[in-house]
Coordinates of C-alpha atoms in Angstrom, one line a residue:
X1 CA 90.4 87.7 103.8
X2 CA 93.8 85.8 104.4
X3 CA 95.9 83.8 102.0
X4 CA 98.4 81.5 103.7
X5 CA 99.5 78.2 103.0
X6 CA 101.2 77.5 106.5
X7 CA 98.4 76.7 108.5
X8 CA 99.4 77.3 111.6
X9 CA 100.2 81.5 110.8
X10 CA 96.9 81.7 108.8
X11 CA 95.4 80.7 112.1
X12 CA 97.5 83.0 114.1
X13 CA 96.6 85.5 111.5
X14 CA 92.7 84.8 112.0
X15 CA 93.0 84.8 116.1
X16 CA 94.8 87.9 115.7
X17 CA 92.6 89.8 114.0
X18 CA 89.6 88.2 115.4
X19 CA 90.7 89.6 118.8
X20 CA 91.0 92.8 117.4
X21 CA 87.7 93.3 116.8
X22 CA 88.4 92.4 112.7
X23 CA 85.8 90.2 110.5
X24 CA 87.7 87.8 108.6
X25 CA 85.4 86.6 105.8
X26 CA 87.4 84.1 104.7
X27 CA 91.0 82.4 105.2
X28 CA 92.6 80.2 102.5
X29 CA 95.5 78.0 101.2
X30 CA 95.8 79.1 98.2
X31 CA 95.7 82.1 95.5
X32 CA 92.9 80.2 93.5
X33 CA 90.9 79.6 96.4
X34 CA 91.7 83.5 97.3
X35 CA 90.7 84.7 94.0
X36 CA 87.2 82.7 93.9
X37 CA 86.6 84.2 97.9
X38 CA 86.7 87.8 96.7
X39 CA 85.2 87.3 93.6
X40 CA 82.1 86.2 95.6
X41 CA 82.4 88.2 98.6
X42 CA 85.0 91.2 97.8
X43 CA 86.7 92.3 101.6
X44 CA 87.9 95.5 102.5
X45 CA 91.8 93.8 102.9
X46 CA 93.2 90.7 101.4
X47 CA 96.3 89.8 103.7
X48 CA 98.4 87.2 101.3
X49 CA 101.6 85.6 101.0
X50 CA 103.6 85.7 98.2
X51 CA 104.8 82.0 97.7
X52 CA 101.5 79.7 97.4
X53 CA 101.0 76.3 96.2
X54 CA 101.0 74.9 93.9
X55 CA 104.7 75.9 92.8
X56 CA 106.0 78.3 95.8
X57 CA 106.7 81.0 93.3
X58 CA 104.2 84.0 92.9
X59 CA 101.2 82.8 93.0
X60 CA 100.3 85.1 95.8
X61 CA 101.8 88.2 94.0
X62 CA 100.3 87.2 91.0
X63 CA 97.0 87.0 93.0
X64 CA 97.2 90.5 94.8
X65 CA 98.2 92.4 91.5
X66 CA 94.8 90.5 89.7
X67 CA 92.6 91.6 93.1
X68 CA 93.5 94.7 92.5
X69 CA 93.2 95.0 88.8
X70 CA 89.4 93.5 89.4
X71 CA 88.6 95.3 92.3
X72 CA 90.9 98.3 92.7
X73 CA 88.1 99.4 95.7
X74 CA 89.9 96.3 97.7
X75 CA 93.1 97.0 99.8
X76 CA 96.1 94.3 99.6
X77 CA 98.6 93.8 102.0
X78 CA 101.5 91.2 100.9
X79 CA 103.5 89.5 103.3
X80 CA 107.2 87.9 102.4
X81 CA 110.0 85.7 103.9
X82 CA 112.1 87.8 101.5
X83 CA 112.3 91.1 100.0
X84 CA 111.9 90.4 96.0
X85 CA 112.1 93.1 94.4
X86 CA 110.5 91.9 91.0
X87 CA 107.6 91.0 93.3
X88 CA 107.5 94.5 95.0
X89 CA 107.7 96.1 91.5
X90 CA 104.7 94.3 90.1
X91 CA 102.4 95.0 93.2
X92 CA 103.2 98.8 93.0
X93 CA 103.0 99.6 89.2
X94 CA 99.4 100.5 89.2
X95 CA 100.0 102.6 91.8
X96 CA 100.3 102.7 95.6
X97 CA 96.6 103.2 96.8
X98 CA 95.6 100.5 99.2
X99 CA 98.6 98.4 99.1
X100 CA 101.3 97.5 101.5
X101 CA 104.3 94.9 101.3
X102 CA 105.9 93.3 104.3
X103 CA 108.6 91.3 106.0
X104 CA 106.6 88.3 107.7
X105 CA 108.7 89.6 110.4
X106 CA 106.9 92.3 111.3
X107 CA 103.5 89.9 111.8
X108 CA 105.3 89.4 115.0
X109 CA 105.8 93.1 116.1
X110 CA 101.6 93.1 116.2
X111 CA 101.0 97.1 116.6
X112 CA 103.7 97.7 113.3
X113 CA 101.4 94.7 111.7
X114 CA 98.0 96.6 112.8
X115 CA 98.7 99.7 112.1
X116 CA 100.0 98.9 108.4
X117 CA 96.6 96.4 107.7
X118 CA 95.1 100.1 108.5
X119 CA 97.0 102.4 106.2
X120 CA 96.0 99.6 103.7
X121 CA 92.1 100.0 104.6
X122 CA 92.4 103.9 104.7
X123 CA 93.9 104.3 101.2
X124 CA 97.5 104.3 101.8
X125 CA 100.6 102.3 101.6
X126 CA 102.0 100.4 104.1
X127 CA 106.1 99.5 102.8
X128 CA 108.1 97.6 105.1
X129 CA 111.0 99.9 106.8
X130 CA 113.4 97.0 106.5
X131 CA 112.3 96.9 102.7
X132 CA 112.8 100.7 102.3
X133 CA 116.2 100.7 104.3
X134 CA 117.7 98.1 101.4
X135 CA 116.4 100.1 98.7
X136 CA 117.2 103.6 99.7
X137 CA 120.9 102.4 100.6
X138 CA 123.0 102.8 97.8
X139 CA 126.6 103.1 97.6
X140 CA 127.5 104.1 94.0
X141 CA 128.7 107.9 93.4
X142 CA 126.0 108.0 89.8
X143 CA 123.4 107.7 92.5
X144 CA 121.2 111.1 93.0
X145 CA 120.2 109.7 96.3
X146 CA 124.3 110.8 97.2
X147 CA 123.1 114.5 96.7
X148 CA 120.9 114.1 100.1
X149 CA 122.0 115.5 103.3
X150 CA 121.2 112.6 106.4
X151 CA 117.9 115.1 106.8
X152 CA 116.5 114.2 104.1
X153 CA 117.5 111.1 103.7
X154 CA 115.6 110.1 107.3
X155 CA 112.8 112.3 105.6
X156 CA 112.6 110.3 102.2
X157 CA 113.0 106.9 104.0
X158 CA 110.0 107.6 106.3
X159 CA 108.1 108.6 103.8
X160 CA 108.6 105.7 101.5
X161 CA 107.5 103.5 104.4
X162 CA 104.2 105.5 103.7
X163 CA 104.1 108.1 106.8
X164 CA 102.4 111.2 106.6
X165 CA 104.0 114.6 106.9
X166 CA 102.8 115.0 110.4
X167 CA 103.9 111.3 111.3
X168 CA 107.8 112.0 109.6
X169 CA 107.6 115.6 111.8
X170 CA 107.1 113.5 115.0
X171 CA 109.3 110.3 114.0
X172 CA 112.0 113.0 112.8
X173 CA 111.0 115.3 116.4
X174 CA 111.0 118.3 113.5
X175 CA 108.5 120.4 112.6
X176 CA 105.8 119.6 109.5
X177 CA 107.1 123.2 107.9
X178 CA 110.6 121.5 108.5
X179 CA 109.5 118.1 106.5
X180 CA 107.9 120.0 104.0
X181 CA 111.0 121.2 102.8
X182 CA 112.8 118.4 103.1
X183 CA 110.4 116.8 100.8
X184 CA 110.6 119.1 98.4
X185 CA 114.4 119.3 98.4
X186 CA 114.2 115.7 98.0
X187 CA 112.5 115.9 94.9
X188 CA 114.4 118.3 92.7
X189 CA 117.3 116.1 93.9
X190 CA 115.9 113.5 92.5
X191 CA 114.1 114.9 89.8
X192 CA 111.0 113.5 90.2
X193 CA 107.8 115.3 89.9
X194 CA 106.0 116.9 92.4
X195 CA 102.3 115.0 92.8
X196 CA 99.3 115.6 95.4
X197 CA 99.1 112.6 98.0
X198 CA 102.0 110.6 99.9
X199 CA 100.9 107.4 98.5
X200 CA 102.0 108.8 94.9
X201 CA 105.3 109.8 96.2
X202 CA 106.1 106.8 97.9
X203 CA 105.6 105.0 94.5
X204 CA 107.3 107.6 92.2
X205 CA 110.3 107.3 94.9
X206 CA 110.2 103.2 94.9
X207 CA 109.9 103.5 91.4
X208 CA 112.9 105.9 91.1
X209 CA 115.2 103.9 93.2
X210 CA 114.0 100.3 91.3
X211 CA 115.5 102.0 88.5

């Protein structure tokens, strides 16, 4: 299902999909309408923007964060202008199983938009690279992220967009044994506690950087 009050990219969005052999059950204007659609028919992926009428604000956000309280078995894949951060923070704080958060930018590059609308579907998280190169960036010395060597920083920024070991090991032309430790150097850097699944580490490192 598809959420987008610009009519002429929600019927981009539908052609798009359509020709990739996706069923779109439904494609609205707005996060009521969006809300009522899955209620009655609940999708495998809501695709939604985050400013909807009637305000321009969060409806959209506000949408995808109750989608997935009601029907946490439904993936949701946000698209923005901007990054907002707030935004981002209240779409990941149940966790970040079946959600992904992107530039509308990357609509355009349409394997990058594909392949994250999958990741979604699959279980996984799909975070936009540009999204995760402004919040892994920091500049101030308090900032653990300073005790990384470039390794592991390439590592951690990878992961966050939501890649799998193997995928980092062939981004990163390493080997998986070689990401493996990476990761966990990354983690006692960082303090943050080990957990089973790269979708829980991508959130515990969002979350960790948010902070």
């Amino acid at each position: 299902m598809l959420a987008e009050d610009s009519t002429l990219l929600r019927e981009g969005l539908v052609r798009l999909l359509v020709e990739e052999g996706h069923e779109v059950l439904a494609a609205v204007g707005t996060a009521e309408s969006l809300l009522s659609e899955v209620a009655a028919t609940p999708p495998d992926v809501v695709v939604t923007d985050i400013r909807m009428p009637p305000t321009h604000t969060d409806e959209g956000v506000r949408a995808a964060v109750e989608i997935r309280r009601r029907h946490p078995q439904v993936g949701v894949l946000v698209l923005s202008q901007y990054l907002e951060r707030t935004y981002a923070a209240q779409l990941l704080a149940d966790g970040a199983e079946r959600v992904g958060y992107l530039l509308k930018d990357r609509v355009a590059q349409v394997e990058e938009f594909l392949d994250a609308l999958e990741r979604v579907h699959a279980g996984g998280a799909a975070i936009d690279p540009e999204i995760v190169r402004r919040l892994v960036v920091r500049t101030t010395r308090t900032d653990p992220l300073a005790r990384l060597t470039p390794r592991e920083s390439s590592v951690l920024k990878a992961l966050a967009e939501g890649l799998t070991n193997a995928a980092i090991a062939r981004r990163l032309h390493l080997s998986v044994s070689s990401v493996e430790k990476s990761l966990q150097s990354v983690f006692d850097k960082l303090e943050l506690e080990q957990t089973t699944g790269y979708s829980r580490r991508v959130l515990a490192v969002l979350r960790h950087l948010e902070s």
